[in-house]
XYZ file of C-alpha atoms in Angstrom:
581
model
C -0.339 36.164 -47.702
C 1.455 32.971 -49.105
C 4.320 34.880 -49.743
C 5.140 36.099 -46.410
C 3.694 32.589 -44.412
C 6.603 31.106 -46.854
C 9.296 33.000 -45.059
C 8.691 30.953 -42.072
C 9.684 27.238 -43.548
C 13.637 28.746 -43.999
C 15.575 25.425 -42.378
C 12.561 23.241 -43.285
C 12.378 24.143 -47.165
C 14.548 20.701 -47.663
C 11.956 18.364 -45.979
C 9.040 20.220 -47.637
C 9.927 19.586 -50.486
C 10.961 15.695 -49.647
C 7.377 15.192 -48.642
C 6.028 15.744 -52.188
C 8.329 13.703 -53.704
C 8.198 10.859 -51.790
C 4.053 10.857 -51.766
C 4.787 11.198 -55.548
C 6.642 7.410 -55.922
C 4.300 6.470 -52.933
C 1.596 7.450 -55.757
C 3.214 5.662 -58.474
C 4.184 2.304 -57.052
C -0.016 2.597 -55.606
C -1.151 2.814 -59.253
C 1.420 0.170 -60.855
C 0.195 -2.820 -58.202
C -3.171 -2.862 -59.451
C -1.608 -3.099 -63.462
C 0.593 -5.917 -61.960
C -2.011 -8.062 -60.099
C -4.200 -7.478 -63.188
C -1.394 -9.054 -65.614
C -0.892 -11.500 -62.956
C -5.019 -12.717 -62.660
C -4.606 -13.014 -66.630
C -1.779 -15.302 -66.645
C -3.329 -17.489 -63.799
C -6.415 -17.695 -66.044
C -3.890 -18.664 -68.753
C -2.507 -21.698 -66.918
C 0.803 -20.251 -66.333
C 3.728 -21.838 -64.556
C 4.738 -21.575 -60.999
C 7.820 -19.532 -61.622
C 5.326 -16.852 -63.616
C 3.098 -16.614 -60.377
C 6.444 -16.209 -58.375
C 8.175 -14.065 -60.366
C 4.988 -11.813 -60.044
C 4.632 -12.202 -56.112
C 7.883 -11.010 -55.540
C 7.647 -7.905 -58.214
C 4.670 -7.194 -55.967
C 6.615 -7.877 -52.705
C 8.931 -5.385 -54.035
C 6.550 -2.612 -54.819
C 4.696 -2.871 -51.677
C 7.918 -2.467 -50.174
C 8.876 0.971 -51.913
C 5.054 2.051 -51.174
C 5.415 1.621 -47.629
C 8.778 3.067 -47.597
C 8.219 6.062 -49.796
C 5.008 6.600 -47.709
C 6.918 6.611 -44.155
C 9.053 8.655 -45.720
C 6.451 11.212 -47.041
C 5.112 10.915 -43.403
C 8.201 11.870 -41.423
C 9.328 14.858 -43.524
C 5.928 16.151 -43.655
C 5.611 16.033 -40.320
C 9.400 17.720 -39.780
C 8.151 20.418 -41.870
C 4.766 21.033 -40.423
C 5.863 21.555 -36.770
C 8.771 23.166 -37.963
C 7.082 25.415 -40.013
C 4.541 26.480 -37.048
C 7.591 26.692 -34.631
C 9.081 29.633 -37.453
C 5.182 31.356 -37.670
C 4.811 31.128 -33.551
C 8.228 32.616 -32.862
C 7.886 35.559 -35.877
C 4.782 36.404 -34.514
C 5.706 36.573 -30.906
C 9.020 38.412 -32.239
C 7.093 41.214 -34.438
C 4.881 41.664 -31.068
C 7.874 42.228 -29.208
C 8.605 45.178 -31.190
C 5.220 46.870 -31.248
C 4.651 49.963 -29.749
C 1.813 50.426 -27.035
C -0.305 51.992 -30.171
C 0.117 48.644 -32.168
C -0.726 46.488 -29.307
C -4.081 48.422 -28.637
C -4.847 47.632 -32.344
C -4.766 44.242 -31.564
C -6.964 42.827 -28.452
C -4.905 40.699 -26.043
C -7.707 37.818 -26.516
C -7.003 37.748 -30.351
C -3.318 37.796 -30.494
C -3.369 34.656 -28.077
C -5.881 32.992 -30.477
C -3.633 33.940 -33.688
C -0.829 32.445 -31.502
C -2.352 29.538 -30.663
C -5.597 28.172 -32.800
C -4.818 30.200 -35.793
C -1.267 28.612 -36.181
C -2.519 24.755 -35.184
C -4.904 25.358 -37.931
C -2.407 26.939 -40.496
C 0.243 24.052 -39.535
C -2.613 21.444 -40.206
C -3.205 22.812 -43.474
C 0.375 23.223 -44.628
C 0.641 19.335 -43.796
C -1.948 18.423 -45.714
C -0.635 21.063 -48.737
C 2.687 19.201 -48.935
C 1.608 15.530 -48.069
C -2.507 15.178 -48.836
C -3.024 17.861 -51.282
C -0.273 16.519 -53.611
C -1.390 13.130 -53.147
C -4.801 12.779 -54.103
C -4.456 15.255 -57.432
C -2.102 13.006 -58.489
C -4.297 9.896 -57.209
C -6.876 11.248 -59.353
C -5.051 11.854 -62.483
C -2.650 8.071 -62.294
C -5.947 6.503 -61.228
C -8.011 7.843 -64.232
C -5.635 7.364 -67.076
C -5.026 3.359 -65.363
C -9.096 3.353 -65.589
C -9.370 4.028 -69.676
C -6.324 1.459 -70.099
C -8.036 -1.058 -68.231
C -11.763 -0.315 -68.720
C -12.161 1.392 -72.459
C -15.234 2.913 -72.327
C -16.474 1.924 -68.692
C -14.851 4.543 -67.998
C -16.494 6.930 -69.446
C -18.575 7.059 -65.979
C -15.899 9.004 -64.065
C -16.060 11.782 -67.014
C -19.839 12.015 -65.547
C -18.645 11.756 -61.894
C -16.146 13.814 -60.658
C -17.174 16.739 -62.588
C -20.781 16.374 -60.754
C -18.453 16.085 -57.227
C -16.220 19.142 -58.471
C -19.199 21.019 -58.635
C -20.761 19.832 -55.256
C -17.516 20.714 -53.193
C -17.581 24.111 -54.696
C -21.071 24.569 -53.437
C -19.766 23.676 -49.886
C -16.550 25.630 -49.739
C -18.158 28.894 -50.763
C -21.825 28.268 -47.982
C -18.691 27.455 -45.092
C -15.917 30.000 -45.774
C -18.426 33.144 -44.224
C -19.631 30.789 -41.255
C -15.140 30.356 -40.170
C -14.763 33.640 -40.305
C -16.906 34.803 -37.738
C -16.382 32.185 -35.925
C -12.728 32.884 -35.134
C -13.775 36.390 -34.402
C -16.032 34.785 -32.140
C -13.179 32.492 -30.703
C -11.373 35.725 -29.922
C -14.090 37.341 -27.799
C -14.828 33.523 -25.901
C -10.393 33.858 -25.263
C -11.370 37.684 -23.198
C -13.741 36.114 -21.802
C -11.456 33.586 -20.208
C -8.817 35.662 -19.734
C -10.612 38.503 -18.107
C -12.492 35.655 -15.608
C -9.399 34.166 -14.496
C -7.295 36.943 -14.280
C -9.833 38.316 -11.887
C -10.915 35.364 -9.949
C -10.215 36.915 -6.650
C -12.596 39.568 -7.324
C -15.803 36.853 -8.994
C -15.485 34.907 -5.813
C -14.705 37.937 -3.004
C -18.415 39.243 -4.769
C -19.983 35.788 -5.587
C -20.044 36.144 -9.362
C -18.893 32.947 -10.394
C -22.799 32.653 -11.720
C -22.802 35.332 -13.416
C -20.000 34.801 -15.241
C -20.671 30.841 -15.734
C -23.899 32.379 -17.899
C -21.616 35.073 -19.651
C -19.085 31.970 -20.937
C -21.818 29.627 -21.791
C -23.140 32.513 -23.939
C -20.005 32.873 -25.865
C -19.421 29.609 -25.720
C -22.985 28.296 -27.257
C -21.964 31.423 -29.942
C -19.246 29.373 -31.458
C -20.509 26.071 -30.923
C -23.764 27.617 -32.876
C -21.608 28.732 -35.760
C -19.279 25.582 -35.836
C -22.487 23.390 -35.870
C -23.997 24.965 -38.728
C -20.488 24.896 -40.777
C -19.811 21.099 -39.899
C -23.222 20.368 -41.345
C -22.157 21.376 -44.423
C -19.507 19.713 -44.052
C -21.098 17.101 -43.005
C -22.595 16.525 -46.793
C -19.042 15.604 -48.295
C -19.555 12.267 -46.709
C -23.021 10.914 -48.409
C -22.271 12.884 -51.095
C -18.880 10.241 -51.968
C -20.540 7.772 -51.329
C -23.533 8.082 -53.221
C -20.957 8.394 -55.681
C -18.664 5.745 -54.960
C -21.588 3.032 -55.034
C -23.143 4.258 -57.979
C -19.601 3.428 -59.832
C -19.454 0.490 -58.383
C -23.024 -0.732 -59.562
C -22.263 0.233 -63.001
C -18.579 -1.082 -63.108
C -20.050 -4.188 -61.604
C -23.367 -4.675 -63.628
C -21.710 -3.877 -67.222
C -18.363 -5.038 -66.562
C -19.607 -8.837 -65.590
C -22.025 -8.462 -68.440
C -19.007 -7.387 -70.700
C -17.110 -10.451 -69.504
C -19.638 -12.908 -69.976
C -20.913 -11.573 -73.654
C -17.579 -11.141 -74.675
C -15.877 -14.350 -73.566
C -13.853 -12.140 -71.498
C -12.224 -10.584 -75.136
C -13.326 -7.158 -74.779
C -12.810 -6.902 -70.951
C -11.576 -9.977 -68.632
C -11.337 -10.822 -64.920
C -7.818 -9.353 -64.290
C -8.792 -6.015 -66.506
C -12.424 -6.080 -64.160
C -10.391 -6.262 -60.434
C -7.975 -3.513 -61.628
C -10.800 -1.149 -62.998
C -12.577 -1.283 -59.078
C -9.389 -0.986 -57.756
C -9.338 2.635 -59.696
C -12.410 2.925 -58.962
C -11.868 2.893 -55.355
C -8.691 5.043 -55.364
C -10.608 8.091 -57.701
C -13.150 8.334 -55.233
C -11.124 8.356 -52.114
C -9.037 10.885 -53.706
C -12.046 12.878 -54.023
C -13.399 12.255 -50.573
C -10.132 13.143 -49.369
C -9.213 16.158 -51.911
C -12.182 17.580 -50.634
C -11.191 17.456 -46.903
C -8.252 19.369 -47.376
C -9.951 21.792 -49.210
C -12.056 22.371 -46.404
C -9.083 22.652 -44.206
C -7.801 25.277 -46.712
C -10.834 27.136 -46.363
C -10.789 26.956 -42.534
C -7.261 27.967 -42.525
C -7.441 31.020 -45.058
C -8.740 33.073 -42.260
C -6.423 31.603 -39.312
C -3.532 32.871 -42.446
C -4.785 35.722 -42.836
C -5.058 36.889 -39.622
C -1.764 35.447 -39.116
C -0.368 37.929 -41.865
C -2.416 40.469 -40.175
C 0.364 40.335 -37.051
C 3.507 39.497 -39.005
C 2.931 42.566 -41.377
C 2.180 45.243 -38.618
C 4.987 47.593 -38.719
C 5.619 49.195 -35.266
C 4.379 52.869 -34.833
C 7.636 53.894 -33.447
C 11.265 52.883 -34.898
C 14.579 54.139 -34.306
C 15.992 56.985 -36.020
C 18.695 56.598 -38.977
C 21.427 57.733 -36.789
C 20.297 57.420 -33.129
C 21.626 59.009 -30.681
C 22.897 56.343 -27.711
C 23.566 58.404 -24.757
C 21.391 60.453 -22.381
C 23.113 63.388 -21.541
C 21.044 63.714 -17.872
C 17.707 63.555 -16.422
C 16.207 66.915 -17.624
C 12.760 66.970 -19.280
C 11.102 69.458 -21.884
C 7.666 69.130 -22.965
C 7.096 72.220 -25.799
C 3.557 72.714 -26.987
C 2.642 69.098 -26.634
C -0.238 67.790 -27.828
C -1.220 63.523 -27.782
C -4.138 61.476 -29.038
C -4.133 57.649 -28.869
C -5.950 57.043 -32.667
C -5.124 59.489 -35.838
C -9.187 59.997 -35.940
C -9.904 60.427 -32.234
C -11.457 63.827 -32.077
C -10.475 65.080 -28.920
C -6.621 65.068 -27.558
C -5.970 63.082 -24.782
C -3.587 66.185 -23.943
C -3.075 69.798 -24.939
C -1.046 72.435 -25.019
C 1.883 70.751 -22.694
C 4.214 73.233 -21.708
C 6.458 71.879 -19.064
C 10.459 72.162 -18.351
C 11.949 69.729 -15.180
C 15.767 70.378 -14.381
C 17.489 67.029 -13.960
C 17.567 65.680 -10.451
C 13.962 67.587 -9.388
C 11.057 65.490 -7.528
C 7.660 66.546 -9.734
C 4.846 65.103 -8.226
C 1.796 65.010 -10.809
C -2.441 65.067 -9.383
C -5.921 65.220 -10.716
C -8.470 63.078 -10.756
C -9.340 60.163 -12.409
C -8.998 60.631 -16.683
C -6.728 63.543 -16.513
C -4.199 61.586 -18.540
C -1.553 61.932 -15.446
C -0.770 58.317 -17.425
C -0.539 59.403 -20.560
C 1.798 62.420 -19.848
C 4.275 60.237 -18.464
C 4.288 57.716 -21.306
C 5.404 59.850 -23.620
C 8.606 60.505 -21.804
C 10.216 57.085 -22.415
C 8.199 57.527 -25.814
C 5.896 54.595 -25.788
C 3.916 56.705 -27.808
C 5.158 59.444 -29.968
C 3.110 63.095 -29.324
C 0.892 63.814 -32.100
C 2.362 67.656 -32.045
C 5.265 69.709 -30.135
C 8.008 67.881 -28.964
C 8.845 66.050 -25.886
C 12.756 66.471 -24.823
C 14.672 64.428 -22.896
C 18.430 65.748 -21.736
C 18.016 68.582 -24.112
C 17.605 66.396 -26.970
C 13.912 65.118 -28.891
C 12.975 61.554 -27.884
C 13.005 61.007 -31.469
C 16.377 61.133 -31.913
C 17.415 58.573 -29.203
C 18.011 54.607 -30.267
C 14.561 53.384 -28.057
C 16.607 51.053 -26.008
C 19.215 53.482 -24.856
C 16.298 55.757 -23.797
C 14.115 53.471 -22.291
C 17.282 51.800 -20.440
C 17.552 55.398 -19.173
C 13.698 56.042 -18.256
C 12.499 53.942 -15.430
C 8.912 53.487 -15.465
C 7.201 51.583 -12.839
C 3.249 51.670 -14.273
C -0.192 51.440 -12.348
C -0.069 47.969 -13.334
C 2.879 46.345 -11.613
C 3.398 43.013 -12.958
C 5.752 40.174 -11.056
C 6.522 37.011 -13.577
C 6.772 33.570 -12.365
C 10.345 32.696 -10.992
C 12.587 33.570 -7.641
C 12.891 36.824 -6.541
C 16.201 37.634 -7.840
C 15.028 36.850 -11.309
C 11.922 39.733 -11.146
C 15.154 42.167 -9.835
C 17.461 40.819 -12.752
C 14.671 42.267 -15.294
C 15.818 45.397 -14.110
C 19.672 44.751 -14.450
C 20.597 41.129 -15.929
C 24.445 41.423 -14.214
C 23.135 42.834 -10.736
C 24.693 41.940 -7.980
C 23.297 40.222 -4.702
C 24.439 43.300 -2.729
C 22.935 45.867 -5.394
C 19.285 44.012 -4.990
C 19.961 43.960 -1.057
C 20.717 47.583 -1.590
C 17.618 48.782 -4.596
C 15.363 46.667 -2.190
C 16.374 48.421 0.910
C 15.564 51.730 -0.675
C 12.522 50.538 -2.053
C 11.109 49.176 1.212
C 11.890 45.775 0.438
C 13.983 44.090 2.036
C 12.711 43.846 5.569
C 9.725 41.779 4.224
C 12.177 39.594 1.606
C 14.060 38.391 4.497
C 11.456 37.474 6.254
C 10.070 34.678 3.708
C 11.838 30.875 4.616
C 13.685 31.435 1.206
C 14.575 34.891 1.547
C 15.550 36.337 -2.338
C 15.342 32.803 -3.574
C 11.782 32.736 -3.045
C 9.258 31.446 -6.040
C 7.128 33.942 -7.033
C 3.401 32.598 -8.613
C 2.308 33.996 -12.063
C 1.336 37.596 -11.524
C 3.034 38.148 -8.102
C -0.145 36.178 -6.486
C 1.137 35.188 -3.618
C 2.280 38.528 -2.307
C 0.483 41.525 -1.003
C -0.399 44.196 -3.507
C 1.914 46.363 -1.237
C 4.854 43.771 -1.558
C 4.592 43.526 -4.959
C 4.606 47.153 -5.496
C 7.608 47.459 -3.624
C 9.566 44.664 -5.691
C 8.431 46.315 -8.967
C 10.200 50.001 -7.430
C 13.395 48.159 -6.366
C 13.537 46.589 -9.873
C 13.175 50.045 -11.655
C 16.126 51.206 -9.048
C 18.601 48.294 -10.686
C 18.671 50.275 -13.851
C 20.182 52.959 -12.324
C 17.934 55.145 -14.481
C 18.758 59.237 -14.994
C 14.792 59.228 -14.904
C 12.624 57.189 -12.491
C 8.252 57.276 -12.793
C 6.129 56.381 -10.254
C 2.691 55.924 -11.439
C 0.768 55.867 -8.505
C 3.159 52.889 -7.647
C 2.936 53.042 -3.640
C -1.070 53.154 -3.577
C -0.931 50.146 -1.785
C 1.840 50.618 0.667
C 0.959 52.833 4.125
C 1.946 55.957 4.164
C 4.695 55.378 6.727
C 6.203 53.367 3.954
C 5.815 55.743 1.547
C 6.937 58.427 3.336
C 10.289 55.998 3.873
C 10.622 55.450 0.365
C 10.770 59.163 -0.471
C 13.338 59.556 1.739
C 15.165 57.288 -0.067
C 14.902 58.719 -3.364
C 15.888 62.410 -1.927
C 19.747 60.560 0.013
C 20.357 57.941 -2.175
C 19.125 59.284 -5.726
C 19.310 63.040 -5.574
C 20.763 63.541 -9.353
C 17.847 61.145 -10.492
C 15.338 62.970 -11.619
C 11.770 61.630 -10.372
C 8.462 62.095 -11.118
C 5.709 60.969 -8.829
C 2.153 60.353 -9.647
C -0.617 60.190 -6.896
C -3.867 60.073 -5.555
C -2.403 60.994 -1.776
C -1.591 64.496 -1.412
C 1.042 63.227 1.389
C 3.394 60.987 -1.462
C 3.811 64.146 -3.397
C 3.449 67.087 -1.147
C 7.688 67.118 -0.265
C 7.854 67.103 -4.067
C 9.780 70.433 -5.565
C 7.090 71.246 -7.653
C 3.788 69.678 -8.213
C 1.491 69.291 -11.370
C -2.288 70.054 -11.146
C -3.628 67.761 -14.351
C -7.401 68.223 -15.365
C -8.997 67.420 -18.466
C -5.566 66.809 -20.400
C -4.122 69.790 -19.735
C -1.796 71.126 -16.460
C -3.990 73.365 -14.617
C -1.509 74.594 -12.127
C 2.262 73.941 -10.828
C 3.539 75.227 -7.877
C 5.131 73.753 -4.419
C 3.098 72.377 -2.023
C 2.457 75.754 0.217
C 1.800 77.630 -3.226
C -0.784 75.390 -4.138
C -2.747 74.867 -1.081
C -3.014 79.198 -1.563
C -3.431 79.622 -5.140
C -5.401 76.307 -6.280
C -9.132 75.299 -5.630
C -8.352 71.918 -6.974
C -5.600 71.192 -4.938
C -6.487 72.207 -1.755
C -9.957 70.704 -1.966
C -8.275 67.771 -2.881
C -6.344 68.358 0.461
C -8.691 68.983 2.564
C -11.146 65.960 1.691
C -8.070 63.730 2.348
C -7.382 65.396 5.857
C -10.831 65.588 6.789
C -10.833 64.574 10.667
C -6.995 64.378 11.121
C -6.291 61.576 9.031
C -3.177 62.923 7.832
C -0.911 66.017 9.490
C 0.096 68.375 7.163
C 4.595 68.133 7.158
């Protein structure tokens, strides 16, 4: 785990190491100024001269100076590094999720790779300051502070020997009841994030059916879950603080009863004043270091699990990776699917599909149908191999998915998904993700075959216009539309529609289809639908049911030769709705 979080300080190795150095003289010139006043209280008791006292003063001056500086020092590296350091773990994380495959990503819950992006690295970046700054600090606090105690004191202090051993063991006590309580809670964090996300991703929907109740009760539940696990953990916690300064007065007490008594038995020859202010000066400084030491210890603990599950993204190696010597061209649109076979999880017992036997010359229309489950979806995905079949082989222009570089392939395979997604920006910039060099006139042109532009032009801004996060301020038709004419840009030997015109009319449909068949005849496209009428012009159509393809035929074929299909037909034309072409 350490080994691969220290990958990501790379530019920032030179300040994290600056941080430790400079605490370390910030450390030193701390422990010397209590030896110096010391000497100087002695010599004052003496009856020394004026230039003594002055010479002192500015030897203290000096020292103070170097402490400050070292320690602004210390302060601005470790900072440098800390932010730098979660920039590197934020950007290698978001990177290595960039190149998962659709398997990968339904390993990890959407909800818990935002919380490993965000929470888990503020708490891992909070920890690594303390590591280089605090935790290098107060060890060495400790140690300077303890050896300056048995100069100074002699046998007084003997007491921290009794001390810090009895805090050592208390802090251990702590770390180990806390560490089980952090780690469900950030499992619980993750489940409060899909909470969230899923609410306002689907606020239309809570308001349209007057949820917002509901799901008011369903936060505060996960909400109170955390805050009931964070409660009990910062009681612990919480025990650090008495438990210092039970200690810290208890030192003092005895440093101050025996220590005056010392002075006056002694005449001030075994211990005197200057040797007494130094020794609670120590004093002071061990148990701070303590308090503190044990504060970043907590933060370690806290942060263990944020790293781990950090680690947990940086180390996932995509299911899918390019071959050793890819192939970069696509021949043409044709598609072979030979005894295919596909499950989403290696230990899912039943196959999402089976048996797949299915040839499509390049440039045909193939409109897929069935019902709802019949994994229409996941037939198509493994064209443009966001997953890999589990056995046969899928083909694409005569040669195995497999062997194509992924990029080349999916540049090549258009897919426009169930879930159409618009990004926040203009217009021209959700057509540019389909062709960064496009031209005005070839998104005037994808748009008019896509249905488009007659709306576009019709908005103040025309293709300049902002669209919200998540396309929300267009229709569902619109943005449907926008996300065809952005597949068109790639100019694509292949182009999927999964159920992507379900919410356009079916005059519009019907429009866009014409499209395809003058503008894109050597493109080969496949069509999936709920409406008979958006693939019945289709060359061939695809029964699907249960995973496997129950019938193909044309149109006329089917409506003869297939219960399935012409039920399906006959339910949707029930009363004229639709005339049969």
């Amino acid at each position: 785990m350490i080994k691969e979080l220290a990958k990501c300080i790379r530019e920032y190795k030179r300040d994290s190491l600056k941080a430790p150095i400079m605490v370390s003289l910030e450390v030193v010139m701390e422990c010397i100024i209590p030896f110096v006043i010391a000497n100087l209280v002695n010599e004052i008791k003496a009856g020394c001269a004026f230039s003594v006292i002055l010479q002192y003063g500015i030897a203290l001056v000096l020292m103070s100076g170097l402490s400050l500086f070292f320690g602004a020092s210390a302060g601005s590296a470790c900072a440098t590094a800390s932010c730098g350091f979660a920039k590197n773990v934020r950007k290698d994380m978001f990177y290595r999720i960039q190149s998962y495959s659709f398997q990968n990503i339904d390993k990890f819950s959407t909800s818990s790779l935002v919380t490993r992006l965000t929470t888990d690295i503020s708490n891992v970046q909070l920890a690594y300051m303390m590591i280089i700054r605090v935790a290098i600090r107060c060890p060495l606090m400790l140690i300077f502070s303890f050896v300056m105690a048995f100069v100074m004191g002699g046998k007084m202090g003997v007491i921290f020997v009794i001390v810090v051993p009895l805090l050592g063991i208390g802090l251990i006590l702590v770390i180990r009841t806390t560490m089980p309580l952090f780690r469900r809670v950030f499992k619980k964090y993750d489940a409060l994030n899909s909470s969230i996300q899923e609410n306002i991703k689907g606020i239309r929907v809570v308001k349209s059916f007057v949820r917002e109740d509901y799901e008011k009760k369903k936060f505060h539940t996960a909400a109170e879950d955390v805050c009931r696990d964070f409660t009990k953990a910062e009681r612990i916690l919480a025990l650090n603080g008495p438990m210092m300064q039970l200690c810290m007065y208890m030192v003092m007490i005895f440093v101050l009863y025996f220590g005056s008594r010392t002075i006056i038995l002694t005449k001030g020859v075994s211990l005197d004043v200057g040797q007494f202010s130094a020794l609670l000066t120590y004093n002071f400084q061990i148990l701070s270091s303590l308090m503190m030491l044990s504060m970043v210890f907590v933060m370690i603990t806290m942060a263990q699990e944020s790293a781990e599950r950090i680690v947990e993204v940086l180390t996932e190696e995509s299911t899918l990776s390019n071959p050793e010597n890819p192939v970069y061209e696509v021949k043409d649109g044709s598609i072979d699917f030979d005894d295919v076979s596909f499950k989403y999880r290696a230990n899912a017992k039943k196959m999402a599909l089976a048996d797949i036997n299915l040839h499509i010359r390049s440039g045909e229309t193939i409109g897929i149908i069935g019902g709802t489950g019949t994994s229409k979806t996941s037939l198509i995905q493994l064209i443009s191999r966001l997953y890999d079949a589990t056995e046969g082989t899928v083909k694409v222009g005569g040669l195995d998915v497999r062997d194509y570089d992924l990029n080349t392939l999916r540049d090549q395979v258009s897919v426009v998904l169930q879930k159409n997604v618009l990004f926040s920006g203009t217009i021209k910039d959700n057509l540019r993700w389909g062709n960064k060099n496009a031209t005005d006139e070839e998104m005037i042109e994808a748009c008019k075959l896509a249905q488009a532009d007659e709306f576009i032009t019709q908005f103040p801004d025309g293709y300049d216009t902002y669209i919200e996060q998540g396309g929300s301020n267009v229709s569902g038709g619109q943005k449907q539309r926008l996300c065809i004419a952005r597949a068109l840009l790639k100019k694509p030997k292949i182009l999927i529609l999964d159920d992507s015109t379900s919410a356009v009319d079916t005059k519009t449909d019907s429009l866009i289809r014409q499209g395809f068949r003058q503008f894109i005849p050597e493109t080969t496209k496949i069509i999936i639908a709920q409406r008979i009428s958006s693939v019945q012009d289709s060359d061939r159509i695809i029964v699907m049911e249960s995973g496997r393809i129950q019938a193909i035929g044309t149109h006329e074929e089917l409506l003869k030769t297939n219960e399935i299909y012409r039920e399906t037909y006959e339910s949707q034309n029930k009363g004229g709705g639709e005339d049969e072409k």
